[in-house]
Short mmCIF file of C-alpha atoms and ligand atoms in Angstrom, two decimals:
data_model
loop_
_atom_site.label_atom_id
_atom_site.label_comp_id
_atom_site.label_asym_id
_atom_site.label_seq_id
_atom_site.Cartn_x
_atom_site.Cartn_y
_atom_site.Cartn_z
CA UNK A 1 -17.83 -27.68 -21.28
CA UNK A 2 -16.27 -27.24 -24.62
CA UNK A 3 -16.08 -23.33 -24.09
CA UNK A 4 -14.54 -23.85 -21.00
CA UNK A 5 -11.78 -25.83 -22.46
CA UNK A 6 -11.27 -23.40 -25.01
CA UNK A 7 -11.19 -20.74 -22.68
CA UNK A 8 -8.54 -22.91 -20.30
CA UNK A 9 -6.32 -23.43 -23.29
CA UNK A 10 -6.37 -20.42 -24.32
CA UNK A 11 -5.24 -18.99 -21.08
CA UNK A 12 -2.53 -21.74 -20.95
CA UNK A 13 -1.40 -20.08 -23.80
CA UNK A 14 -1.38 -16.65 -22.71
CA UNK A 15 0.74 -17.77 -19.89
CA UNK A 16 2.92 -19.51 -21.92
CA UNK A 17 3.51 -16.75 -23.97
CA UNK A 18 4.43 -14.18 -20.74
CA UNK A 19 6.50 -16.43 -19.38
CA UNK A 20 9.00 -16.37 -23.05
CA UNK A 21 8.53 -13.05 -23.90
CA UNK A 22 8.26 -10.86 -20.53
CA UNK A 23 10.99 -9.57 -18.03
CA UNK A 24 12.34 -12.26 -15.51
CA UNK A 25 11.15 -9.01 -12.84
CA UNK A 26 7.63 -9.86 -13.28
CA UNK A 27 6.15 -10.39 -9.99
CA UNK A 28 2.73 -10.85 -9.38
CA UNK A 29 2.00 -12.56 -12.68
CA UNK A 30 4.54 -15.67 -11.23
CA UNK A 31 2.44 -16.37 -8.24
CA UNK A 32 -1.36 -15.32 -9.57
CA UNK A 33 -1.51 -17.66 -13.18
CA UNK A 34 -5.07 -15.64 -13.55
CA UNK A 35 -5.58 -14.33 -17.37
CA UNK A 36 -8.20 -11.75 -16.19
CA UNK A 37 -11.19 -11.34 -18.60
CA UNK A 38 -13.66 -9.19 -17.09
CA UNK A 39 -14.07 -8.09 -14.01
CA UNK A 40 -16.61 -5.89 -11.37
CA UNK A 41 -16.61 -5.26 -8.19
CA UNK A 42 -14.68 -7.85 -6.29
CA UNK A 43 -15.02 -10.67 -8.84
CA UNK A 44 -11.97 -11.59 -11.59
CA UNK A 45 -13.12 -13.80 -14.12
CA UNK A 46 -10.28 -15.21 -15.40
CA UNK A 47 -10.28 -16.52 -19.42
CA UNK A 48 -10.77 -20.20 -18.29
CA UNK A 49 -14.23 -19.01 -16.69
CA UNK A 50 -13.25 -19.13 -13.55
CA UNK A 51 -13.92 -16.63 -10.80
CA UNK A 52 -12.35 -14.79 -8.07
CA UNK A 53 -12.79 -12.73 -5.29
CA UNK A 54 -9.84 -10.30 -5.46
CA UNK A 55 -8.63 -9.37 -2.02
CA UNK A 56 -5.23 -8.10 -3.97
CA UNK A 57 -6.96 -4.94 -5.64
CA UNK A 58 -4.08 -3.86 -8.24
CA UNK A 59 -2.02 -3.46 -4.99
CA UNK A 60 -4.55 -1.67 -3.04
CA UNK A 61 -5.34 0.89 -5.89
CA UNK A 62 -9.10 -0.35 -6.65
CA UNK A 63 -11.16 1.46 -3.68
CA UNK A 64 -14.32 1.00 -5.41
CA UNK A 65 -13.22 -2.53 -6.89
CA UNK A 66 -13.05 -3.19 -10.37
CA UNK A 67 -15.15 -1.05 -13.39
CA UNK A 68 -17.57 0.78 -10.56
CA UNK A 69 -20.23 2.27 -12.51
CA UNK A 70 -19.10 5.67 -11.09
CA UNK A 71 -15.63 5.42 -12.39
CA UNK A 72 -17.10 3.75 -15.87
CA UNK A 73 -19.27 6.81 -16.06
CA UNK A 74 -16.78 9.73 -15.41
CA UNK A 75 -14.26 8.17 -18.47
CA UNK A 76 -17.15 8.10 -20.46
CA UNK A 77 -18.00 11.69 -20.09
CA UNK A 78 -14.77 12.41 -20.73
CA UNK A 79 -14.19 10.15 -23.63
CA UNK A 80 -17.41 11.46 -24.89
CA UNK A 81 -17.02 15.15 -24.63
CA UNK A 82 -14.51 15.57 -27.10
CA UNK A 83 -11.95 16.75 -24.31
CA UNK A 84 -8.21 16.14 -25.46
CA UNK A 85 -6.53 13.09 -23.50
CA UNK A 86 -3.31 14.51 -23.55
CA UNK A 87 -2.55 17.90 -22.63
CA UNK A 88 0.58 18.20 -20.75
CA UNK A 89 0.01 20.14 -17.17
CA UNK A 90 -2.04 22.54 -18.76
CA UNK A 91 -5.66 23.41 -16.59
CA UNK A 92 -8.89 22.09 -18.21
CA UNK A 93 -11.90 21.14 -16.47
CA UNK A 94 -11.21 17.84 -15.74
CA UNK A 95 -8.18 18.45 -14.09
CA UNK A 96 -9.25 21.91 -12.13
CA UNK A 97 -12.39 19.51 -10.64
CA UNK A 98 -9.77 16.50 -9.52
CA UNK A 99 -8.14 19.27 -7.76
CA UNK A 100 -11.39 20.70 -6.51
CA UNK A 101 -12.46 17.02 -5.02
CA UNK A 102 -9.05 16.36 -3.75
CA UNK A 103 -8.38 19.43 -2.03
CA UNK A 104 -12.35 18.67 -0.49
CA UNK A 105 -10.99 15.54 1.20
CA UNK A 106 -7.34 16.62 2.80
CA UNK A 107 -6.54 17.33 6.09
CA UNK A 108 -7.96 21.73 7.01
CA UNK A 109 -4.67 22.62 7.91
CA UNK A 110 -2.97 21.39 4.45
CA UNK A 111 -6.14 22.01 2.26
CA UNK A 112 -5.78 26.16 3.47
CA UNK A 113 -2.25 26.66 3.05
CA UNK A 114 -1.01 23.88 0.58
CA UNK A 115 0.10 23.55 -3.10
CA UNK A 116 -0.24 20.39 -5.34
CA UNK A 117 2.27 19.27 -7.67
CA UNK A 118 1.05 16.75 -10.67
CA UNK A 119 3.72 13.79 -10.93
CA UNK A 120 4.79 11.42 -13.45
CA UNK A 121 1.51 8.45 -13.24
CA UNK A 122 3.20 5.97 -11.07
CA UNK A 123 3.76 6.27 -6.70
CA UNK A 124 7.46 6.29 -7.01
CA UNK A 125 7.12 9.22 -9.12
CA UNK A 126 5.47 10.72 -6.46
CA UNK A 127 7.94 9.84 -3.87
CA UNK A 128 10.89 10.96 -6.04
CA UNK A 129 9.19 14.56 -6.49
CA UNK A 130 8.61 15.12 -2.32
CA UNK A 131 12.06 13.74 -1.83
CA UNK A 132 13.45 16.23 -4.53
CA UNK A 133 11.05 18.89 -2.82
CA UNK A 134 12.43 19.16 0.36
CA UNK A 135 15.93 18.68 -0.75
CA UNK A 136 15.49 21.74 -2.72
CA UNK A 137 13.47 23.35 -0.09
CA UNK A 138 16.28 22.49 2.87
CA UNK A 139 19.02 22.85 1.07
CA UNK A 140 20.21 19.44 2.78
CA UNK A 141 20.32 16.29 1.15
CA UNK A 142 20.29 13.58 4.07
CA UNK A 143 16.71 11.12 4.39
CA UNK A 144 15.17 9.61 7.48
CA UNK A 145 13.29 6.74 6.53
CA UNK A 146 12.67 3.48 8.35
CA UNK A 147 13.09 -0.11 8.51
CA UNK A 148 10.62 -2.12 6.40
CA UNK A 149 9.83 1.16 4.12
CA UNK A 150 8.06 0.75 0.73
CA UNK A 151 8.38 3.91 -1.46
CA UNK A 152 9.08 2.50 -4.68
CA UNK A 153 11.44 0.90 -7.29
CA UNK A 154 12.94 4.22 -8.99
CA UNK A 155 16.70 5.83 -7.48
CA UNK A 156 15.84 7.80 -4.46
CA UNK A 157 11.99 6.22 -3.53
CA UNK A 158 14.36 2.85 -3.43
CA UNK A 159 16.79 4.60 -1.56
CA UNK A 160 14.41 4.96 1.16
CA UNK A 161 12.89 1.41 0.73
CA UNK A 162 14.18 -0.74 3.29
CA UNK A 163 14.89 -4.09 1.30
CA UNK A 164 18.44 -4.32 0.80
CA UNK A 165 17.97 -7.28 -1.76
CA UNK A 166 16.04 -5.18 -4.29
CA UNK A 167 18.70 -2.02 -3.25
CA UNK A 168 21.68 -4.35 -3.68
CA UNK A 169 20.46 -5.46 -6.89
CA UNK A 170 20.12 -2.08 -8.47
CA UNK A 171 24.04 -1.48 -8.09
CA UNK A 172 24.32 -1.29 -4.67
CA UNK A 173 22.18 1.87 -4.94
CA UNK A 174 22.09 1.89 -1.06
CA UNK A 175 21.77 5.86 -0.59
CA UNK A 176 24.42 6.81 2.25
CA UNK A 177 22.05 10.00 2.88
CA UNK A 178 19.66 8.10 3.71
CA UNK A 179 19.32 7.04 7.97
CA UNK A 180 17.75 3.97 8.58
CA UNK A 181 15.35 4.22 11.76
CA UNK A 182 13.78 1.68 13.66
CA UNK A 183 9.89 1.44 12.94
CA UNK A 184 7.51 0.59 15.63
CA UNK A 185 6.78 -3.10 14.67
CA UNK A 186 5.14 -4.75 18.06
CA UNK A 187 5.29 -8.31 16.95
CA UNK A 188 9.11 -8.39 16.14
CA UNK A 189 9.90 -5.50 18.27
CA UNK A 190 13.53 -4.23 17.97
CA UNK A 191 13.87 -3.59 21.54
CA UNK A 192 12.51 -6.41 22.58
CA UNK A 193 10.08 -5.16 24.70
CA UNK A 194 6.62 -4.08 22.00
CA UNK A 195 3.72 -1.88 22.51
CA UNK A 196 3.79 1.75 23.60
CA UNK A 197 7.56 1.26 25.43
CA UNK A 198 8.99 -0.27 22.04
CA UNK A 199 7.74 2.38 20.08
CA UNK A 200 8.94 5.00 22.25
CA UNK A 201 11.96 3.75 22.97
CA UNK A 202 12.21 3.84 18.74
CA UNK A 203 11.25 7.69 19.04
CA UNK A 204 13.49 8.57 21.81
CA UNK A 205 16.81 6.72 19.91
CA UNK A 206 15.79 8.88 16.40
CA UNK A 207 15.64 12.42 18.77
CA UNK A 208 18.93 11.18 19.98
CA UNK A 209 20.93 10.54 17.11
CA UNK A 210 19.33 13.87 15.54
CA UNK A 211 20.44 15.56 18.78
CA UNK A 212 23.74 13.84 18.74
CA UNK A 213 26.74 15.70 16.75
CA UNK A 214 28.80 12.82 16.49
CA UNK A 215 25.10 10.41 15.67
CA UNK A 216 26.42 9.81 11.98
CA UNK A 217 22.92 11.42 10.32
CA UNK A 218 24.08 13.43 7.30
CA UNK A 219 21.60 16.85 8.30
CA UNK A 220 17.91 15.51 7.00
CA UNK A 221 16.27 17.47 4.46
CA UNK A 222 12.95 15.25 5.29
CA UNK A 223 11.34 12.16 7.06
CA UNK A 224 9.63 9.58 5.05
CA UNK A 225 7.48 7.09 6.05
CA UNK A 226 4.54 5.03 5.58
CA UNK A 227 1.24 5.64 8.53
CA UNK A 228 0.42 1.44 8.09
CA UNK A 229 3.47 -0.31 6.38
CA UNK A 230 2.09 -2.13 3.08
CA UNK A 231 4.78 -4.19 1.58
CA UNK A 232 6.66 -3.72 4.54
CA UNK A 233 3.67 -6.40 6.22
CA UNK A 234 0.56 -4.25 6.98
CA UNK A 235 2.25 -2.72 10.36
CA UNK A 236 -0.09 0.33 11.86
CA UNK A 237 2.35 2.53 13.48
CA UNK A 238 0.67 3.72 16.82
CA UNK A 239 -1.09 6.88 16.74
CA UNK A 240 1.50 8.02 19.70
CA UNK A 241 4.57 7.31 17.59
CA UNK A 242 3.62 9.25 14.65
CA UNK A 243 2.51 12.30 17.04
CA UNK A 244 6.07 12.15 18.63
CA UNK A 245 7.37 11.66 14.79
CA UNK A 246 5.17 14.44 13.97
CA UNK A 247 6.80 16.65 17.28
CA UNK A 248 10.61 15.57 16.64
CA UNK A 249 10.37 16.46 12.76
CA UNK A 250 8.77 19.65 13.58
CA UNK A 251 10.96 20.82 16.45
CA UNK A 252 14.02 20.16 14.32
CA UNK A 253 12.85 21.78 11.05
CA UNK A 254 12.80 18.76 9.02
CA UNK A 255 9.54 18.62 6.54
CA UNK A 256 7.72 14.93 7.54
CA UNK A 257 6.39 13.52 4.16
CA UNK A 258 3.43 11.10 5.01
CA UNK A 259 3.41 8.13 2.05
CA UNK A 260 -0.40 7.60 1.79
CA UNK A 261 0.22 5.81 -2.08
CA UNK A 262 -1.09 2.77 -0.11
CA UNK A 263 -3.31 3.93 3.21
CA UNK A 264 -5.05 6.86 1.47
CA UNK A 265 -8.86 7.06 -0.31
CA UNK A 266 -10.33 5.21 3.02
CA UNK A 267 -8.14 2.23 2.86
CA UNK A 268 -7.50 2.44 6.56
CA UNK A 269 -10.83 3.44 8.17
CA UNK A 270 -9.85 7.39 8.05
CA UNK A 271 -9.79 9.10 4.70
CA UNK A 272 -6.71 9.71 4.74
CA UNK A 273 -4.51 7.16 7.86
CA UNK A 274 -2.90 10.36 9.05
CA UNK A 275 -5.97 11.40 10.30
CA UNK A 276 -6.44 8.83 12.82
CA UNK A 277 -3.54 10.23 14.90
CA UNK A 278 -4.72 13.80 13.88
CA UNK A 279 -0.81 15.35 13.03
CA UNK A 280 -0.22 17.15 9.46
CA UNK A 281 2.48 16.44 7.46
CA UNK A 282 4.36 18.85 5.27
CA UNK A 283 4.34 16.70 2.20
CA UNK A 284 1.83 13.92 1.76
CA UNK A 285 2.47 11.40 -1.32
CA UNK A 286 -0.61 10.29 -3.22
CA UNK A 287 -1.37 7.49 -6.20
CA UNK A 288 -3.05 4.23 -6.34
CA UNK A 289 -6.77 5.03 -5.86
CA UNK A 290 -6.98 8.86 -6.23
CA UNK A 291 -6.23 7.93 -10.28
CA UNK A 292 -9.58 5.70 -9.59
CA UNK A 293 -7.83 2.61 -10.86
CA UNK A 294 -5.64 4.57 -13.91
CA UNK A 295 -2.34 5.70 -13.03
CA UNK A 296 -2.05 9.26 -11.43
CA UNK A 297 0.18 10.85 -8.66
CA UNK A 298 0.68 13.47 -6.73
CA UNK A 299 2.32 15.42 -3.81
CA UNK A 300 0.49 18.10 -1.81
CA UNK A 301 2.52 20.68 0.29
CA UNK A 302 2.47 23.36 2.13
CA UNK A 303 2.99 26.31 0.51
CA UNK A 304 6.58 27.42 2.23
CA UNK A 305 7.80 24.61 0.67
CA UNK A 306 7.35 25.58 -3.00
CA UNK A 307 10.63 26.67 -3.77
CA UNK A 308 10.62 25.11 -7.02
CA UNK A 309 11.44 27.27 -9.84
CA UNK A 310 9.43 26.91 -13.18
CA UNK A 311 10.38 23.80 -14.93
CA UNK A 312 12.45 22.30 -11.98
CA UNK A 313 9.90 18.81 -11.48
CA UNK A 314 8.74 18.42 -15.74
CA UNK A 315 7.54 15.49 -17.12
CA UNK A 316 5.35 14.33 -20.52
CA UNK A 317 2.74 12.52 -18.72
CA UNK A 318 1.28 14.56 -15.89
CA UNK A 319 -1.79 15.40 -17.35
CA UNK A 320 -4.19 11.83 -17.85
CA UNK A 321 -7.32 13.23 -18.25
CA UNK A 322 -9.20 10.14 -17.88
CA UNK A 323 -7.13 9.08 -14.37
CA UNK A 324 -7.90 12.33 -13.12
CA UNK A 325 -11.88 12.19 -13.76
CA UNK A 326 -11.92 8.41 -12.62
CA UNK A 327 -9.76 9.58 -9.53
CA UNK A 328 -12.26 12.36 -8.92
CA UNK A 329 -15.32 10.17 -8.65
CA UNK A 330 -13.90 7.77 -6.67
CA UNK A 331 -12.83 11.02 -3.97
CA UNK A 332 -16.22 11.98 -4.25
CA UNK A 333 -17.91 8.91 -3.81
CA UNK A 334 -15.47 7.67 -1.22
CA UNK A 335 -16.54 10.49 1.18
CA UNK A 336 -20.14 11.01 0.32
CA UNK A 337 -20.74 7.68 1.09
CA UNK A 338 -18.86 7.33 4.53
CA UNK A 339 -16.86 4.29 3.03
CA UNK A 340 -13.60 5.23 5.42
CA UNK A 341 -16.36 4.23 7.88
CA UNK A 342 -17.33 0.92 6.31
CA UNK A 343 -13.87 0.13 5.68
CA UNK A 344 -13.25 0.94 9.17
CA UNK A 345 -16.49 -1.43 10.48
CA UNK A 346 -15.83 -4.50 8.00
CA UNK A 347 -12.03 -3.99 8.95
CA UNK A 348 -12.92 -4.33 12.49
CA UNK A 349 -14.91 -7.46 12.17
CA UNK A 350 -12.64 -9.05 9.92
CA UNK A 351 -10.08 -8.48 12.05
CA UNK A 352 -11.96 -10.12 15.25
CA UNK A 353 -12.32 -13.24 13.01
CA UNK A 354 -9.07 -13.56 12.50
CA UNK A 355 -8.25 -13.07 15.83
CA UNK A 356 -10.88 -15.84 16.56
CA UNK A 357 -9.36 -18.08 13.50
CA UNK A 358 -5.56 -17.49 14.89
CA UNK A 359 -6.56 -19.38 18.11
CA UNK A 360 -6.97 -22.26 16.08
CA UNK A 361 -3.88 -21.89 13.82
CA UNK A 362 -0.79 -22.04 15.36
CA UNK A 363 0.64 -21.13 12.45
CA UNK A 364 -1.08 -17.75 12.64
CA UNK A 365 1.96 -15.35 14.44
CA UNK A 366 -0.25 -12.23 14.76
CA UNK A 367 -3.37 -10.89 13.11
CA UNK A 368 -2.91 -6.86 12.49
CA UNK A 369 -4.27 -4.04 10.44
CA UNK A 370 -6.24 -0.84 10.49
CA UNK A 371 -9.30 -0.83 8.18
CA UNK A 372 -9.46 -2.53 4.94
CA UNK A 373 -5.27 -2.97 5.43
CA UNK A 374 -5.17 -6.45 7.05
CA UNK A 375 -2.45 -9.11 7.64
CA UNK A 376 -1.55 -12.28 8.95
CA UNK A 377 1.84 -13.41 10.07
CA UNK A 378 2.43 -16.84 9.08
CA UNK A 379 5.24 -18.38 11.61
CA UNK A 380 6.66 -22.22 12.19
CA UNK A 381 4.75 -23.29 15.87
CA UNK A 382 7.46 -25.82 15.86
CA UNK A 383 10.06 -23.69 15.97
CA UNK A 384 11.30 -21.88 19.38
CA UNK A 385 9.86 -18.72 20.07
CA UNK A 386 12.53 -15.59 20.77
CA UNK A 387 12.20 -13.52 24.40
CA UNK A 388 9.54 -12.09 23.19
CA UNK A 389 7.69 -14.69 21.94
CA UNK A 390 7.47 -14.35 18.64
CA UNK A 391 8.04 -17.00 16.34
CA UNK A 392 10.20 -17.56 12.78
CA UNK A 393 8.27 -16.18 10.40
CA UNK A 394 7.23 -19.24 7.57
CA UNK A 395 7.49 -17.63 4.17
CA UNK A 396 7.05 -21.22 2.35
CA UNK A 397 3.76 -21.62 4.49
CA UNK A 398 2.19 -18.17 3.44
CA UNK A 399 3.44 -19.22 0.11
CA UNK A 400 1.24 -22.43 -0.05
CA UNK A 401 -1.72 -20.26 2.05
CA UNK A 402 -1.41 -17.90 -1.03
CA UNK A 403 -1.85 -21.40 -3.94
CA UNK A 404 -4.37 -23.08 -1.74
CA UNK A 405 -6.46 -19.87 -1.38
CA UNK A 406 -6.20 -19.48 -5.08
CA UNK A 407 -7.45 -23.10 -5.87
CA UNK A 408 -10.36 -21.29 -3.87
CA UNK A 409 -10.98 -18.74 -5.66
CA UNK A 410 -9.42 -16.13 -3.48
CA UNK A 411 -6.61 -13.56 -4.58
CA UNK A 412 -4.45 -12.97 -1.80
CA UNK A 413 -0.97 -11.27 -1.97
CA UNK A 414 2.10 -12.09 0.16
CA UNK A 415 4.00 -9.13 1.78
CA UNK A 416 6.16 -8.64 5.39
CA UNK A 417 10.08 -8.59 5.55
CA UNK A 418 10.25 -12.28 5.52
CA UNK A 419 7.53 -12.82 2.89
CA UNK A 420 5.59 -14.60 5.17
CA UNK A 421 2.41 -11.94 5.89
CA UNK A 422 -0.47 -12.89 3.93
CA UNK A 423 -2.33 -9.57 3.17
CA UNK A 424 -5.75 -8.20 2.44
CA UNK A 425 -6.53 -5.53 1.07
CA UNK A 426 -10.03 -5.99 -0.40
CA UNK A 427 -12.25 -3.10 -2.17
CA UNK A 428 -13.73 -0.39 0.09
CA UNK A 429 -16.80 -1.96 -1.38
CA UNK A 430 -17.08 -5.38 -0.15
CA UNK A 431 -20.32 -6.83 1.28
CA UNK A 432 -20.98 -8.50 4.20
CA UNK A 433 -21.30 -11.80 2.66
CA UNK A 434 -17.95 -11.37 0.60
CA UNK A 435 -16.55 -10.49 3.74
CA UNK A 436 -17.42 -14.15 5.17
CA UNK A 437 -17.00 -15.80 2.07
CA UNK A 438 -12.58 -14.33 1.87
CA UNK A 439 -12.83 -15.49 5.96
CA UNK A 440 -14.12 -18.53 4.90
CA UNK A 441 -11.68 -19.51 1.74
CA UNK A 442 -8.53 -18.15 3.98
CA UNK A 443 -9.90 -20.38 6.84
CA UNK A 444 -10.37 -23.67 4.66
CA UNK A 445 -6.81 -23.00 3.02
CA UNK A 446 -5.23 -22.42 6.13
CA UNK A 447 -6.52 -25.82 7.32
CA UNK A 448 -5.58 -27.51 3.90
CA UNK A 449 -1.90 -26.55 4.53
CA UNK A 450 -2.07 -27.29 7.78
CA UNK A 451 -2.84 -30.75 6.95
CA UNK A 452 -0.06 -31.34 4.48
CA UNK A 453 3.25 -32.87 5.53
CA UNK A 454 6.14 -30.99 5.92
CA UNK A 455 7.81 -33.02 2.62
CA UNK A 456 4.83 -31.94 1.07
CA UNK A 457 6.44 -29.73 -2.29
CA UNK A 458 4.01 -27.46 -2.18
CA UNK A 459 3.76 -26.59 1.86
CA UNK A 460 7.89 -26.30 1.02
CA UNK A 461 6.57 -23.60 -1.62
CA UNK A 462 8.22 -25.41 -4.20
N1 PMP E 1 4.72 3.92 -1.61
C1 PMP E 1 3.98 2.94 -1.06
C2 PMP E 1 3.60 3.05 0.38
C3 PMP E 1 3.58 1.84 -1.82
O1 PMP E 1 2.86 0.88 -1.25
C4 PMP E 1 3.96 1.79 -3.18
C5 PMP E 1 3.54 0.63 -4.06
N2 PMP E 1 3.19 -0.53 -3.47
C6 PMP E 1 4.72 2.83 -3.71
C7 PMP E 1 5.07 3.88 -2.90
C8 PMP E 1 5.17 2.82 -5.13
O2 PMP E 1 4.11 2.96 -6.00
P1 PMP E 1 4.24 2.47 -7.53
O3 PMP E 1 4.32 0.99 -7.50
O4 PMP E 1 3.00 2.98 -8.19
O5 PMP E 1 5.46 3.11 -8.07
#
């Protein structure tokens, strides 16, 4: 007892502290009050002994959960050998076998004929080299990305992003290259209309204005986009829709660059989600969990597209050592052990139960996802639903879904372009029985904020 309220002051403290010292752009660190201790698998244990099941996953990075002894294994061999941790983008070893285990798990077509360029550690990095690549490689400068993008927080990966609050913020950095296009979101379908008609009718209007001399599209040096939107509130795009994205792109020249930071390593039931529809991109953007929880990214390419000249994409840190032999154990054991397919089977159940759970919760808009990637549309039943049914989406409800569930022990993470999707994004690793018990805490949370009143401060998210 005495420990514990030790341990609970002390991470009052710690909190305290963040809250004077760090950047008013913190973000998770507001809504999660967790002072993480030690951790394994699913579980945080935060510094006032308590425990949590983390269905946040540094942002969908940890594929094998927290400290897997696979990961904890391949830094120590490193750390161990005597290997140097810093070393530029020269070739050692370590770096020649990430390469090796990477090139193992990509697409045939890309593996054959493709080239892989080390990036600064972070996704946006990543995203700000392919951008840059095909730019160079075109010789045009315009971008095709889409509404409700994530691609990161640095010039031209924000750019593309779709949030015009964050964009605005950053000086109005709204890129005029960049064309905004309409992605296929059934639920809050642009036309109207949803399914296979809205997203084709999305695909036929971005032909059109490419087709169009007059369409306003500054000539596109590349398409971005995302196979499942993340941030943008875990939206599969339709295998169809990326096949005609894959067909328009190609019959026009213009190099498609496939984001994976966020659906790659498994995540979505495929090893990579661009498998699912089967098309191969020119450029696909990697990070999160190929570093194996440390930071790493990359870009792979085919080959016509290294125009670069020596020197043209530098940086100091492209060469973690230890990211890159974590990152290559979790590749390895990723597709040894099938666990695109088990992310793809516990996906699928936890999906059905959510389906089940939404018939219960009218506050439940829609239920989506693809794998591990899963998330739930919080919406006001009071409210009047639009022609096609679909009601406002609740941000302050998630909000309170997201406090409640952490009362129970649960880490859940808000996303969707009203901040209203509550998403899951557990570790490839999860068990059956932490599978029930996330169901079961999201399921007795919604209820608790169902039963609040609608005065209640903290159903109002205040
Ligand atoms: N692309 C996608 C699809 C992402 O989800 C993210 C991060 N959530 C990024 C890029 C940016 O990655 P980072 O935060 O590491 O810069």
């Amino acid at each position: 007892m005495d420990d514990e309220a030790a341990g609970a002051r002390t991470a009052a403290g710690i909190l305290r502290r963040q809250s004077l010292r760090e950047s008013g752009a913190r973000t998770y660190a507001r809504s999660l009050p967790v002072v993480p201790v030690r951790a394994r698998g699913m579980t945080i244990e935060g510094a006032d002994g308590r425990r949590y099941l983390d269905c946040l996953s540094g942002a969908g990075t940890l594929a094998l959960g927290h400290n897997h002894p696979v990961v904890l294994q391949a830094i120590r061999e490193v750390l161990d050998s005597g290997a140097p941790l810093h070393v530029l983008d020269l070739a050692t070893p370590v770096k020649d076998a990430f390469t090796t285990a990477l090139f193992e798990t990509l697409p045939r077509e890309l593996a054959e004929r493709s080239r892989v360029q080390f990036c600064g550690p972070a996704g946006t990095d990543a995203v700000e080299a392919a951008i840059k690549l095909v730019r160079t490689a075109t010789g045009r400068s315009g971008l095709l990305a889409f509404s409700g993008a994530y691609h990161g927080m640095t010039a031209a990966a924000l750019a593309a992003t779709g949030d015009t609050a964050v964009r605005g913020a950053a000086g109005g950095s709204a890129d005029a290259t960049v064309a905004r296009l309409p992605y296929p979101y059934d639920y809050r379908c642009p036309f109207g209309v949803g399914g296979e008609l809205g997203a084709e009718l999305g695909a036929r209007l971005t032909a059109n204005l490419l087709d169009d001399p007059k369409g306003g599209i500054q000539p596109p040096a590349g398409m971005i986009l995302e196979p499942v939107q993340g941030e943008g509130g875990v939206i599969p795009a339709p295998d169809a829709w990326l096949r005609r994205m894959r067909e328009i792109t190609a019959a026009r020249g213009i190099p498609l660059i496939a984001d994976e930071v966020q659906t790659g390593v498994g995540r979505t039931g495929a090893f990579w989600a661009v498998e699912h529809s089967g098309i191969v991109p020119d450029v696909m953007v990697l990070s999160k969990a190929v570093g194996g929880s440390l930071p790493l990214a990359v870009i792979v390419y085919r080959e016509e597209l290294d125009t670069w000249l020596p020197g043209a994409h530098a940086g100091t840190f492209r060469g973690n050592q230890l990211a890159m032999a974590a990152g290559a154990a979790t590749l390895t054991y990723v597709r040894e052990n099938g666990l695109a397919g088990r992310a793809d089977l516990v996906g699928g159940r936890m999906l059905a139960r959510l389906r089940g759970l939404a018939a219960h919760h009218p506050c439940i808009g829609d239920v989506r996802g693809r794998g591990l990637m899963i998330g739930l549309e919080l919406v006001d039943p009071r409210a009047e639903p639009d022609d096609h049914g679909a009601l406002p989406a609740a941000p302050h409800f998630a909000a309170a879904v997201r406090q409640e569930a952490l009362r129970r022990g649960l880490i859940v993470e808000l996303g969707g372009r009203h901040g209203a999707v509550v998403r899951l994004l557990p570790p490839l690793t999860i068990t059956d029985e932490q599978a029930e018990a996330v169901l079961d805490r999201l399921a007795d949370s919604l209820a608790a904020v169902e039963r609040m009143e609608p005065s209640d401060d903290r159903a109002s998210g205040q």
